mmCIF file of C-alpha atoms in Angstrom:
data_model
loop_
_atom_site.group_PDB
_atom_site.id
_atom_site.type_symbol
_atom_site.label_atom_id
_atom_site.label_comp_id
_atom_site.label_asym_id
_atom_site.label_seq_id
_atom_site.Cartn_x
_atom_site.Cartn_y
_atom_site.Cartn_z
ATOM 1 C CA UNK A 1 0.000 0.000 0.000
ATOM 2 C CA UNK A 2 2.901 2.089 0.814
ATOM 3 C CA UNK A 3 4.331 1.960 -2.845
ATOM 4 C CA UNK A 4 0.520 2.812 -4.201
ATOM 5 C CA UNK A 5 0.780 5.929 -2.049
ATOM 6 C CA UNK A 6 4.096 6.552 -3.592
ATOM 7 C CA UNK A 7 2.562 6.345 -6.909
ATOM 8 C CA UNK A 8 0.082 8.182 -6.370
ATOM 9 C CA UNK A 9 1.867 11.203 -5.428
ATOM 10 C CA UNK A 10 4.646 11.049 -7.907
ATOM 11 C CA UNK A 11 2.245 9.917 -11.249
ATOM 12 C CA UNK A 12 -1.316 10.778 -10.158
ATOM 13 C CA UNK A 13 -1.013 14.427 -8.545
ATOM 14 C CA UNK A 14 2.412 15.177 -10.360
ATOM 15 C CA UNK A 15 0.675 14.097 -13.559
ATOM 16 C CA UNK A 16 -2.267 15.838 -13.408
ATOM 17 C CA UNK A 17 -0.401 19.259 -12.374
ATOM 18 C CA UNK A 18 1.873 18.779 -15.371
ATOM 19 C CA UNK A 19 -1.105 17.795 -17.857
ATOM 20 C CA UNK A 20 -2.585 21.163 -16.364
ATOM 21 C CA UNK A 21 -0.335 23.543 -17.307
ATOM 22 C CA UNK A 22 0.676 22.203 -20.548
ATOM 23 C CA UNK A 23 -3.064 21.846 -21.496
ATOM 24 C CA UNK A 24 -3.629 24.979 -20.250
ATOM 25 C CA UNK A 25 -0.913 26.762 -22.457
ATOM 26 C CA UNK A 26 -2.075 24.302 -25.394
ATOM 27 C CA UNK A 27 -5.788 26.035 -25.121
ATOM 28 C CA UNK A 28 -3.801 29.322 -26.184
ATOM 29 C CA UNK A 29 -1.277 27.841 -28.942
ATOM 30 C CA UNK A 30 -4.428 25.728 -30.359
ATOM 31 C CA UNK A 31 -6.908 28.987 -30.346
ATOM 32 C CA UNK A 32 -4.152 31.201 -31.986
ATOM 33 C CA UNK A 33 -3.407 28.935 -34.404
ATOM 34 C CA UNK A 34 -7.337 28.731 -35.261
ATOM 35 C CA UNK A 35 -7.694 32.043 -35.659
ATOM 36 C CA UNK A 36 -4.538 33.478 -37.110
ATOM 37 C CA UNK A 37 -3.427 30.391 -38.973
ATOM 38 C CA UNK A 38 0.427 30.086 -37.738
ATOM 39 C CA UNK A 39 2.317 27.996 -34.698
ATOM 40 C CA UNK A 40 2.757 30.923 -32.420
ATOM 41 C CA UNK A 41 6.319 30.357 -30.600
ATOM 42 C CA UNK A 42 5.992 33.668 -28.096
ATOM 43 C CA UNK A 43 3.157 32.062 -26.002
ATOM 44 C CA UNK A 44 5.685 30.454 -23.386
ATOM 45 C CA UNK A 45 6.957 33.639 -22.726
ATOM 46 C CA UNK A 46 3.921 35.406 -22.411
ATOM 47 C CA UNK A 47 3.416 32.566 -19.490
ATOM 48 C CA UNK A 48 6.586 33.727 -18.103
ATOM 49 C CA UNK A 49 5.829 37.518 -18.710
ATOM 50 C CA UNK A 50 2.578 36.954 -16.770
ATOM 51 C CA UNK A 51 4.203 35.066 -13.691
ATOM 52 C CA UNK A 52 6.740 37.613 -13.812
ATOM 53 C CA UNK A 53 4.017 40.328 -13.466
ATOM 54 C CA UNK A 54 2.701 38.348 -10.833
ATOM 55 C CA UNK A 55 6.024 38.255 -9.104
ATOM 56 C CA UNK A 56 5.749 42.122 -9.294
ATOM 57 C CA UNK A 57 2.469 43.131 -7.825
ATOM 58 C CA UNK A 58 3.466 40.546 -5.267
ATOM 59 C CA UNK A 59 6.340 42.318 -4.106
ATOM 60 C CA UNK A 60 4.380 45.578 -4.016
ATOM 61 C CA UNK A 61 1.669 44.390 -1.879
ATOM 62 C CA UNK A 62 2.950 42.049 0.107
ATOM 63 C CA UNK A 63 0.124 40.104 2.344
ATOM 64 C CA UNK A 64 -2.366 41.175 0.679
ATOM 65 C CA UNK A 65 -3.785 37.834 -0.165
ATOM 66 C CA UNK A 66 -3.832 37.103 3.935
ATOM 67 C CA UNK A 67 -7.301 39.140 4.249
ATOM 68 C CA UNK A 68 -8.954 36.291 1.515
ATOM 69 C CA UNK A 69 -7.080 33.315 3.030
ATOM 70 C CA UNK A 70 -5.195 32.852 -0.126
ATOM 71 C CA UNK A 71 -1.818 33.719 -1.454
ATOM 72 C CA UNK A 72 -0.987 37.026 -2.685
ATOM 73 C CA UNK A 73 0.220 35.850 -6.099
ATOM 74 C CA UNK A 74 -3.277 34.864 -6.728
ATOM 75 C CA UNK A 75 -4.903 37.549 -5.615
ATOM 76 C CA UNK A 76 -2.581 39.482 -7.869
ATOM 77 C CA UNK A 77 -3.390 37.167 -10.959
ATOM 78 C CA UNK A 78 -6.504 38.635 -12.358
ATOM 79 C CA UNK A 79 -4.911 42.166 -13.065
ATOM 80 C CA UNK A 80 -1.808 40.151 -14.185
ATOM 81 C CA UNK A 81 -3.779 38.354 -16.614
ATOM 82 C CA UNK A 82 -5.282 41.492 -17.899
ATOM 83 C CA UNK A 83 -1.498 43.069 -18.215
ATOM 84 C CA UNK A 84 -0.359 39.460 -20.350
ATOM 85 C CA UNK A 85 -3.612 39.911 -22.162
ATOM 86 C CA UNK A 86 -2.428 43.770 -22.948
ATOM 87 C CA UNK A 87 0.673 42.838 -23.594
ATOM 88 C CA UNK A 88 -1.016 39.725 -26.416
ATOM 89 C CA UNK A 89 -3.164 42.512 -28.229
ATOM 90 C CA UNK A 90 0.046 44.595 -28.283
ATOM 91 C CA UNK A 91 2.411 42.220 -30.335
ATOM 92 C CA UNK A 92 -0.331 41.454 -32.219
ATOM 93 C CA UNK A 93 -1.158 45.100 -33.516
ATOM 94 C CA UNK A 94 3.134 46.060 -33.362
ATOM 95 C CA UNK A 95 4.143 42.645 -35.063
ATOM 96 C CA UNK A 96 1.726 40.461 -36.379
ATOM 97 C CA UNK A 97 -0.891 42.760 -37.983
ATOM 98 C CA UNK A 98 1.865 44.679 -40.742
ATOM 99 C CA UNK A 99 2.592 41.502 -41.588
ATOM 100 C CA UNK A 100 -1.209 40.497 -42.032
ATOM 101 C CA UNK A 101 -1.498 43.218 -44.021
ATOM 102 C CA UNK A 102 1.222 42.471 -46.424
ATOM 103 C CA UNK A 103 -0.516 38.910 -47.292
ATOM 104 C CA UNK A 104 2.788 37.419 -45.994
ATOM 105 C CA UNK A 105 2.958 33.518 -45.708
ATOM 106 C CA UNK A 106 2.100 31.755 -42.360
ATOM 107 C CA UNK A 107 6.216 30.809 -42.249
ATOM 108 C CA UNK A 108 6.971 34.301 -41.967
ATOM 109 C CA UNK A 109 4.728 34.941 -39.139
ATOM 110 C CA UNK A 110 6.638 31.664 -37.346
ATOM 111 C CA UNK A 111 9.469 33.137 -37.432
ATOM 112 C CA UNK A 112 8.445 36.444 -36.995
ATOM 113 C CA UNK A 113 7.199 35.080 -33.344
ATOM 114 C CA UNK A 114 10.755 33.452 -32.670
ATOM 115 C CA UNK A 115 11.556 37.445 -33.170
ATOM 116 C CA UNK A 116 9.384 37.980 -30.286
ATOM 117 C CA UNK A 117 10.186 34.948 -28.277
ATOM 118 C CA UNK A 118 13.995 36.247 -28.222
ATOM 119 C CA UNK A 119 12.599 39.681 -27.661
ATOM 120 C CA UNK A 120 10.529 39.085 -24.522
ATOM 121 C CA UNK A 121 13.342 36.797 -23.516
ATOM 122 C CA UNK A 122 16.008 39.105 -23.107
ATOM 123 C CA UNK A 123 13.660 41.934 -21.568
ATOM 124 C CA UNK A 124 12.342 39.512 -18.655
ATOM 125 C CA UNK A 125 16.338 38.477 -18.074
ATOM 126 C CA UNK A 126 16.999 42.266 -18.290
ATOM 127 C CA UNK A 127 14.353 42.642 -15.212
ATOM 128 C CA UNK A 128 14.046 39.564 -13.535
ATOM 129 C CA UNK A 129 17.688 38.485 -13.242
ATOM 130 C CA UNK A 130 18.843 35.065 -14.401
ATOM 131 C CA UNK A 131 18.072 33.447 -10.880
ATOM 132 C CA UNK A 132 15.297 31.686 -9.658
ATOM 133 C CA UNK A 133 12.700 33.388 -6.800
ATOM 134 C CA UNK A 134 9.656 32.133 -5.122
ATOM 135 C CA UNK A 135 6.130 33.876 -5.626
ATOM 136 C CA UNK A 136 5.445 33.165 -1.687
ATOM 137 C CA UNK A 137 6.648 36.501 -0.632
ATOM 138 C CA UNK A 138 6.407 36.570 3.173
ATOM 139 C CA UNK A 139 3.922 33.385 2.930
ATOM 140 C CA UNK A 140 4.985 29.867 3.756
ATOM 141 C CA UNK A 141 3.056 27.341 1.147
ATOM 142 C CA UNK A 142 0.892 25.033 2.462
ATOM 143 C CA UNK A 143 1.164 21.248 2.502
ATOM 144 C CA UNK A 144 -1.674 18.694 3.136
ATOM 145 C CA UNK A 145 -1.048 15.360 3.861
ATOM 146 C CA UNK A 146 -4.231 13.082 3.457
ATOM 147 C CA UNK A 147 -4.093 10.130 5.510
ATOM 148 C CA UNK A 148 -5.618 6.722 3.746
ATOM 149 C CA UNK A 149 -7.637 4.748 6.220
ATOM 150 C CA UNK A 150 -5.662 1.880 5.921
ATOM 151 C CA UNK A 151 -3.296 0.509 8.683
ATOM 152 C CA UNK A 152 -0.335 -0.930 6.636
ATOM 153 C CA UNK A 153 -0.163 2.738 4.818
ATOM 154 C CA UNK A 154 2.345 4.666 6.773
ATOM 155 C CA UNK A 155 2.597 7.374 3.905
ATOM 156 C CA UNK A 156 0.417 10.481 3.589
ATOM 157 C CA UNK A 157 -1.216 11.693 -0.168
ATOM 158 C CA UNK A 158 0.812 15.094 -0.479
ATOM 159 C CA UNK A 159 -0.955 18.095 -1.838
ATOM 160 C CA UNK A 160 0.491 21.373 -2.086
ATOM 161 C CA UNK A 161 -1.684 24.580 -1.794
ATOM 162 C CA UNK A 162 -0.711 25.808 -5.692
ATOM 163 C CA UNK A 163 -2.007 22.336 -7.112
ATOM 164 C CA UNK A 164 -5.434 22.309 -5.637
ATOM 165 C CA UNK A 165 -5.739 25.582 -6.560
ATOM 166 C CA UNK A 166 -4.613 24.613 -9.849
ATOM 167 C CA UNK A 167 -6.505 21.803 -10.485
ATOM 168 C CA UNK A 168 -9.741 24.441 -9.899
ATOM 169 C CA UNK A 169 -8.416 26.859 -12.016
ATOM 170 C CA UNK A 170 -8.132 24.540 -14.941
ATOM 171 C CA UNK A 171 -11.882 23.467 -14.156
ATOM 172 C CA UNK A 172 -13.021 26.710 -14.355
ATOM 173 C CA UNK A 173 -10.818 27.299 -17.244
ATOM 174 C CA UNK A 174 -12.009 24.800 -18.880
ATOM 175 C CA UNK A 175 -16.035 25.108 -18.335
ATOM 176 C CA UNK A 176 -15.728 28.759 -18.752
ATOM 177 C CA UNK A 177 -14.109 28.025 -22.289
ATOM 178 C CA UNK A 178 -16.613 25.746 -22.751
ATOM 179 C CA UNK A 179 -19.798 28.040 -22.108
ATOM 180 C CA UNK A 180 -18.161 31.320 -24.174
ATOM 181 C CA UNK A 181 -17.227 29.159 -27.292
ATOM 182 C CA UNK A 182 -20.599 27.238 -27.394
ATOM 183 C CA UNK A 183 -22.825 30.337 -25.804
ATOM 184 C CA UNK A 184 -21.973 33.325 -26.808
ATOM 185 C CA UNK A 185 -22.178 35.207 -29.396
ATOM 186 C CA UNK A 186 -18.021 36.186 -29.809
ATOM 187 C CA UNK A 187 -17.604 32.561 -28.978
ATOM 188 C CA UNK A 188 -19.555 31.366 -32.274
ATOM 189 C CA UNK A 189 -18.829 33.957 -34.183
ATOM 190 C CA UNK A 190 -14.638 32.883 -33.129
ATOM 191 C CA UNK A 191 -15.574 29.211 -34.266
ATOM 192 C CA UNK A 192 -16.902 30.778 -37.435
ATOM 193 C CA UNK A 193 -13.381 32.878 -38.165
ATOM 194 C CA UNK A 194 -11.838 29.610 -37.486
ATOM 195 C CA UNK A 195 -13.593 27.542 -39.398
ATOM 196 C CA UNK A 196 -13.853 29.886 -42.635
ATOM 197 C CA UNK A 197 -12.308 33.470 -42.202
ATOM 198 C CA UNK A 198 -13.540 35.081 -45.770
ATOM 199 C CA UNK A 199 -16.966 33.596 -45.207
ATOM 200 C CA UNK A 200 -17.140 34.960 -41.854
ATOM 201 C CA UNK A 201 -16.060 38.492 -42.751
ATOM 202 C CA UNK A 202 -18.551 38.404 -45.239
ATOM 203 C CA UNK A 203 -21.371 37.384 -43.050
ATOM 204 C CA UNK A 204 -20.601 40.608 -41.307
ATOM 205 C CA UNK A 205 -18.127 39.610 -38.336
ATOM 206 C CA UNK A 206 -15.564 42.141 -37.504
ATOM 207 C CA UNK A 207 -12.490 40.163 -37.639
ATOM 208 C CA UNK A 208 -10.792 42.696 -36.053
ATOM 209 C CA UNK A 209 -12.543 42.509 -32.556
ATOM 210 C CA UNK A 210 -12.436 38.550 -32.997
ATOM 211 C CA UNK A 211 -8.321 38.608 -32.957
ATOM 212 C CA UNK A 212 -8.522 40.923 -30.324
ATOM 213 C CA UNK A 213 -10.487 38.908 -28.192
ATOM 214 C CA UNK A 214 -8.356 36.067 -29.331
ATOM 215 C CA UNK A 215 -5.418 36.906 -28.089
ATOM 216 C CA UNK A 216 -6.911 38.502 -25.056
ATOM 217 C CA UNK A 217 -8.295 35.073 -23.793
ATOM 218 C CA UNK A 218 -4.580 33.251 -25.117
ATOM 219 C CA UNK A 219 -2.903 36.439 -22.803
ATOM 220 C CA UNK A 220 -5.090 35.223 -19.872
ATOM 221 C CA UNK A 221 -4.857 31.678 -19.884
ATOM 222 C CA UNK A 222 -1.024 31.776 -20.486
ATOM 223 C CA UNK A 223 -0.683 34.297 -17.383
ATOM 224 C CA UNK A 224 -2.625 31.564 -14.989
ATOM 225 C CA UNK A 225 -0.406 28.451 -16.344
ATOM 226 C CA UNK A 226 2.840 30.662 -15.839
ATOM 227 C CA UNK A 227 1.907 31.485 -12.644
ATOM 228 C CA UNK A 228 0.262 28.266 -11.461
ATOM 229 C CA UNK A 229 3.606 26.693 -12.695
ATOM 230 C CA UNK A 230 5.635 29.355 -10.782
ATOM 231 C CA UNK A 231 4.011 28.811 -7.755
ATOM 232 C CA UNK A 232 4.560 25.055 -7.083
ATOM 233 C CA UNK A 233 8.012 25.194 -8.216
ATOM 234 C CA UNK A 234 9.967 28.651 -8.273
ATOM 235 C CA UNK A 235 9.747 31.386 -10.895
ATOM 236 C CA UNK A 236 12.438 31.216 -13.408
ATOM 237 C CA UNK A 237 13.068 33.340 -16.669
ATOM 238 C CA UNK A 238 13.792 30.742 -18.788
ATOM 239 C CA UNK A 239 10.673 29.030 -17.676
ATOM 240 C CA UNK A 240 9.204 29.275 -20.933
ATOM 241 C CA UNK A 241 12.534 26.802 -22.799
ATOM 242 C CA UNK A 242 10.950 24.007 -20.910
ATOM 243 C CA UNK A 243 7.419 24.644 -21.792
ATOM 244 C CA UNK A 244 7.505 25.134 -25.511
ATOM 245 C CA UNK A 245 7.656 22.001 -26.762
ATOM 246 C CA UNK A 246 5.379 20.284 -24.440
ATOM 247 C CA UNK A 247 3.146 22.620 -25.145
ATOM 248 C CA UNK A 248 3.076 21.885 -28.863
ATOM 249 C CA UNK A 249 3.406 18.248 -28.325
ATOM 250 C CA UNK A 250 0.365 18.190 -26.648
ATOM 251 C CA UNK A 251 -1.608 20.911 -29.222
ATOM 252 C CA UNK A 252 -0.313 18.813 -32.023
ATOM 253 C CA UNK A 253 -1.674 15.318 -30.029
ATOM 254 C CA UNK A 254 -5.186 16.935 -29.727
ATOM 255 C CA UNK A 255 -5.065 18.079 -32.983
ATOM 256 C CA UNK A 256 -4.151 21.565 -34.056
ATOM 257 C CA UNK A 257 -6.849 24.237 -33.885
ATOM 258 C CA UNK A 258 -9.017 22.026 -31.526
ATOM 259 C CA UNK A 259 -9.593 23.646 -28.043
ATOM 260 C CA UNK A 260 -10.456 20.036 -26.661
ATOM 261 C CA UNK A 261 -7.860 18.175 -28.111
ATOM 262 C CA UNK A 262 -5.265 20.806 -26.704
ATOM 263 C CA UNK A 263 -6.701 19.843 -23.567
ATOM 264 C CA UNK A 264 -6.888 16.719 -23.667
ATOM 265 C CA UNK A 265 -3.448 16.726 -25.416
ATOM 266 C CA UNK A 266 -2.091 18.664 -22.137
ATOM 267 C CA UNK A 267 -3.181 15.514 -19.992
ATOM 268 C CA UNK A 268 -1.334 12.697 -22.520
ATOM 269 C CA UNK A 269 1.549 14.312 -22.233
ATOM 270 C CA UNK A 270 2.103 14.911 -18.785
ATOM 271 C CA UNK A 271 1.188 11.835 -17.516
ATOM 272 C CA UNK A 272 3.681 10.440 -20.396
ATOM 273 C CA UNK A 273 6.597 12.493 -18.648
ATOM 274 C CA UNK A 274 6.190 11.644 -15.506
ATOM 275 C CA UNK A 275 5.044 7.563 -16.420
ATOM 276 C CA UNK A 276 8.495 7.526 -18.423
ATOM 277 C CA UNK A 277 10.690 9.485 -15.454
ATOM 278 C CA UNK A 278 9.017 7.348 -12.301
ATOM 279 C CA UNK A 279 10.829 4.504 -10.804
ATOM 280 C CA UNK A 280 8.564 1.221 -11.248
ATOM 281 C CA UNK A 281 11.140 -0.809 -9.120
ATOM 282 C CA UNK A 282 9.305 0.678 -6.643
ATOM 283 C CA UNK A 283 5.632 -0.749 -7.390
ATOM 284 C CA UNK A 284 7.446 -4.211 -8.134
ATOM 285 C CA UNK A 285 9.696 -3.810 -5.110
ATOM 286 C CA UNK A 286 6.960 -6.133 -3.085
ATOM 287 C CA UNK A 287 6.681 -8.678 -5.831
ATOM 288 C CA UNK A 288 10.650 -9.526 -5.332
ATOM 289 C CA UNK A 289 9.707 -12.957 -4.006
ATOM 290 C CA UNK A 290 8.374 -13.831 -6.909
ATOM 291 C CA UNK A 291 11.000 -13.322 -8.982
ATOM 292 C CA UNK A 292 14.093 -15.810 -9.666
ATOM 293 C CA UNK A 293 16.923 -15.791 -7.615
ATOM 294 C CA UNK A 294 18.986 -14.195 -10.602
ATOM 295 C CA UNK A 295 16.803 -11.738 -11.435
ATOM 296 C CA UNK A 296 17.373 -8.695 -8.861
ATOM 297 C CA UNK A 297 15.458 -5.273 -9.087
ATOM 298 C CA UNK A 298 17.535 -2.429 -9.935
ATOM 299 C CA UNK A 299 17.394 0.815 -7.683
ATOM 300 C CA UNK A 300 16.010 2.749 -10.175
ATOM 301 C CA UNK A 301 13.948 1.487 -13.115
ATOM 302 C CA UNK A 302 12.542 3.950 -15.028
ATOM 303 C CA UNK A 303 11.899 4.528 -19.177
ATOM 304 C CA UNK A 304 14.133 7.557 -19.127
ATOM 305 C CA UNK A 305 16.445 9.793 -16.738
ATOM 306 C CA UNK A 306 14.971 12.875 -15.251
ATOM 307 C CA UNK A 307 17.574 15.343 -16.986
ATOM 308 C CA UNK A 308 15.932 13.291 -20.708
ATOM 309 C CA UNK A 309 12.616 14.234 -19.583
ATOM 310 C CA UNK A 310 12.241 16.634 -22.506
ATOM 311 C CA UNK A 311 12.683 14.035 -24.935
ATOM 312 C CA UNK A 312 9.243 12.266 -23.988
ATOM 313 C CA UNK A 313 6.517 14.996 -25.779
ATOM 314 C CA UNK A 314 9.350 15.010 -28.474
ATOM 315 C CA UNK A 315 8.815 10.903 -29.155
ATOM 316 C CA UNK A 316 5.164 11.582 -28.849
ATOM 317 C CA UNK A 317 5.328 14.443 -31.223
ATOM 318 C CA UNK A 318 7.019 12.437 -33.605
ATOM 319 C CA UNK A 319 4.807 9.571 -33.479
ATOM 320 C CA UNK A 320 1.785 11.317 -33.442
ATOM 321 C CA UNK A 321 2.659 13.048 -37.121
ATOM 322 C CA UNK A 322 3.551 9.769 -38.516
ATOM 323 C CA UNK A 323 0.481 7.826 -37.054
ATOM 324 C CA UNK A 324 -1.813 10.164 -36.955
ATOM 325 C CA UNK A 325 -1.102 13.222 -38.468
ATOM 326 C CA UNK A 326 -4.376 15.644 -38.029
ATOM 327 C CA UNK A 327 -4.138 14.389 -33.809
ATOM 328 C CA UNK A 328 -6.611 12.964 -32.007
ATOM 329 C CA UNK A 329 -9.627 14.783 -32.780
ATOM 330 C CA UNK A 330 -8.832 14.945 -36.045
ATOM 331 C CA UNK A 331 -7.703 18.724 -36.253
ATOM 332 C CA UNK A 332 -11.101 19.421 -36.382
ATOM 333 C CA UNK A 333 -11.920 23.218 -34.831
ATOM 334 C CA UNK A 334 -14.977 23.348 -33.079
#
C-alpha cells in the first residue's frame, strides 16, 4: 500500500499538475493557431511575462492575499492576466498585424514570433535576473497530507496549496471556455473565423474585434499556467525553454486548432513524462519474491532519466505526425 501511495503522489497528482499547465498553455497555442493560422512560438513567454508580473504586484503588496485566506500571487493574478492579455493585443497590432497586411505567408509569421520569443526573452532576463525566486513573498506554502484509512499505509497523499488551486483553475478554465465558445455570441462567431475566415467576414463579423479577443483570452490563460507553474516550483526566466515544446506536443496530439484536443493533449503528455521518469522498481519492489533468484530489481527502473525528460513529448510528437497526423480529434476546430 505504501508503494501505491508513492505512486500516487509522484504519477497521479504530479501528472495531473503537469497535464494542467501544458493543457492549459495548449488552449492558447491551439486557439491562436485557429484564428490566425500560424504555430505561435511567443506564447511560453507570455506565461513567463505573466508570472513575472505576478512576481511584481506581489512584491508591491505584500500580504495582501492574507485578508482572503489565499496567497498574494493569486490575488494578484486577475490584473496580471489582464497586463499578459495587454501585452497579447500589443504584439499582435506592433508585429503580427503589418505583416497580415502584407498577405505574408504563415512561415513568416513563425518566425516572426521566434523574433518575439527572443525579444521578450532578453527583456524579462533584463528585469528579472537570471536566478530563480519564489512567488510566496512573506507566505509559507501550504502542505496537506491526506491520511488513507488503511493501517499498513504509513505514507500520507501530499498536496500542495498551488495544485489544488490549480486543479480548480483549470476546471473553471475549462467550463468557462466551454460556455463562451458554445454560448456566446463572440464565442460562435470565433468558431466561425476559425472555421472559414472570408466567409465569416462576409457574413458581417468584424475580424478585427475577434483577434482581439483572441489573443486577449490566449494572454489570460497563459498568465494563470505561468503562474500556477511558478508557484509550485519557483519562478524562473527561462521558464518558458521548458514549456515550448510540451506545449506543442500536446496541441499537435489533440489536434491543431481544436480547443479540446489541446486539452486533452495537455493531460497525454504529462502523464507520459512523468510515467516515463518514475521509478517502477518501486511498485514491483513487493513482488521480489516472486522473482528468480537471478533476477534482482535495480534501484532505479525507469523509461528515461529525469535530466531526458524533454525528450518524452518530443517521441510523442514524432509519433503522433507519422500515425496520426491531423491528432486525435482529427484537427477538427470546433
Amino acid at each position: 500500500m505504501n508503494e501505491l501511495v508513492f505512486f500516487i503522489n509522484n504519477v497521479v497528482v504530479a501528472g495531473s499538475v503537469t497535464g494542467s499547465i501544458y493543457a492549459i498553455g495548449a488552449v492558447g497555442v491551439t486557439l491562436i493557431f485557429s484564428i490566425m493560422r500560424f504555430a505561435h512560438f511567443a506564447h511560453a513567454d507570455m506565461m513567463t511575462f505573466g508570472a513575472f508580473m505576478v512576481l511584481l504586484l506581489t512584491a508591491a503588496f505584500p500580504g495582501a492575499g492574507s485578508a482572503v485566506g489565499l496567497p498574494t500571487a493569486i490575488v494578484m493574478l486577475p490584473l496580471a492576466m489582464a497586463l499578459t492579455a495587454a501585452l497579447a493585443v500589443g504584439i499582435d497590432r506592433a508585429f503580427y498585424k503589418p505583416l497580415r497586411a502584407h498577405g505574408v505567408k504563415p512561415i513568416v509569421m513563425v518566425i516572426g514570433s521566434l523574433g518575439v520569443t527572443l525579444m521578450l526573452q532578453g527583456l524579462i532576463r533584463l528585469f528579472a535576473g537570471t536566478g530563480g525566486q519564489s512567488l510566496y513573498i512573506g507566505e509559507r506554502k501550504e502542505i496537506y497530507r491526506l491520511e488513507l484509512p488503511f493501517e499498513a499505509v504509513t505514507r500520507p497523499v501530499i498536496v500542495t496549496e498551488p495544485q489544488v488551486i490549480l486543479f480548480v483553475l483549470t476546471i473553471a478554465a475549462v467550463v468557462g471556455l466551454h460556455l463562451f465558445l458554445s454560448r456566446s455570441r463572440l464565442g460562435k462567431a470565433m468558431r466561425a473565423m476559425s472555421d472559414n475566415p472570408d466567409l465569416a467576414q462576409a457574413s458581417g463579423i468584424n475580424t478585427t474585434t475577434i483577434v482581439a479577443v483572441t489573443w486577449m483570452i490566449a494572454g489570460g490563460l497563459a498568465a494563470i499556467a505561468g503562474t500556477l507553474l511558478s508557484l509550485d516550483v519557483t519562478f524562473k526566466p527561462d521558464l518558458s525553454f521548458f514549456l515550448l515544446l510540451p506545449i506543442f506536443a500536446a496541441a499537435i496530439v489533440g489536434g491543431v486548432g481544436h480547443p479540446y484536443g489541446a486539452i486533452a493533449g495537455g493531460f497525454v503528455v504529462g502523464f507520459a513524462e512523468t510515467l516515463a521518469v518514475f521509478n517502477w522498481s518501486v511498485l514491483l519492489r513487493p513482488l521480489q519474491a516472486h522473482f528468480p533468484e537471478w533476477l534482482e530489481l535495480p534501484r532505479n527502473l525507469a523509461f528515461v532519466g529525469t535530466e531526458y525528460k524533454i525528450v518524452v513529448p518530443f517521441f510523442i510528437l514524432v509519433a503522433i505526425l507519422v500515425w496520426r497526423p491531423t491528432g486525435l480529434f482529427k484537427g477538427k476546430v470546433i
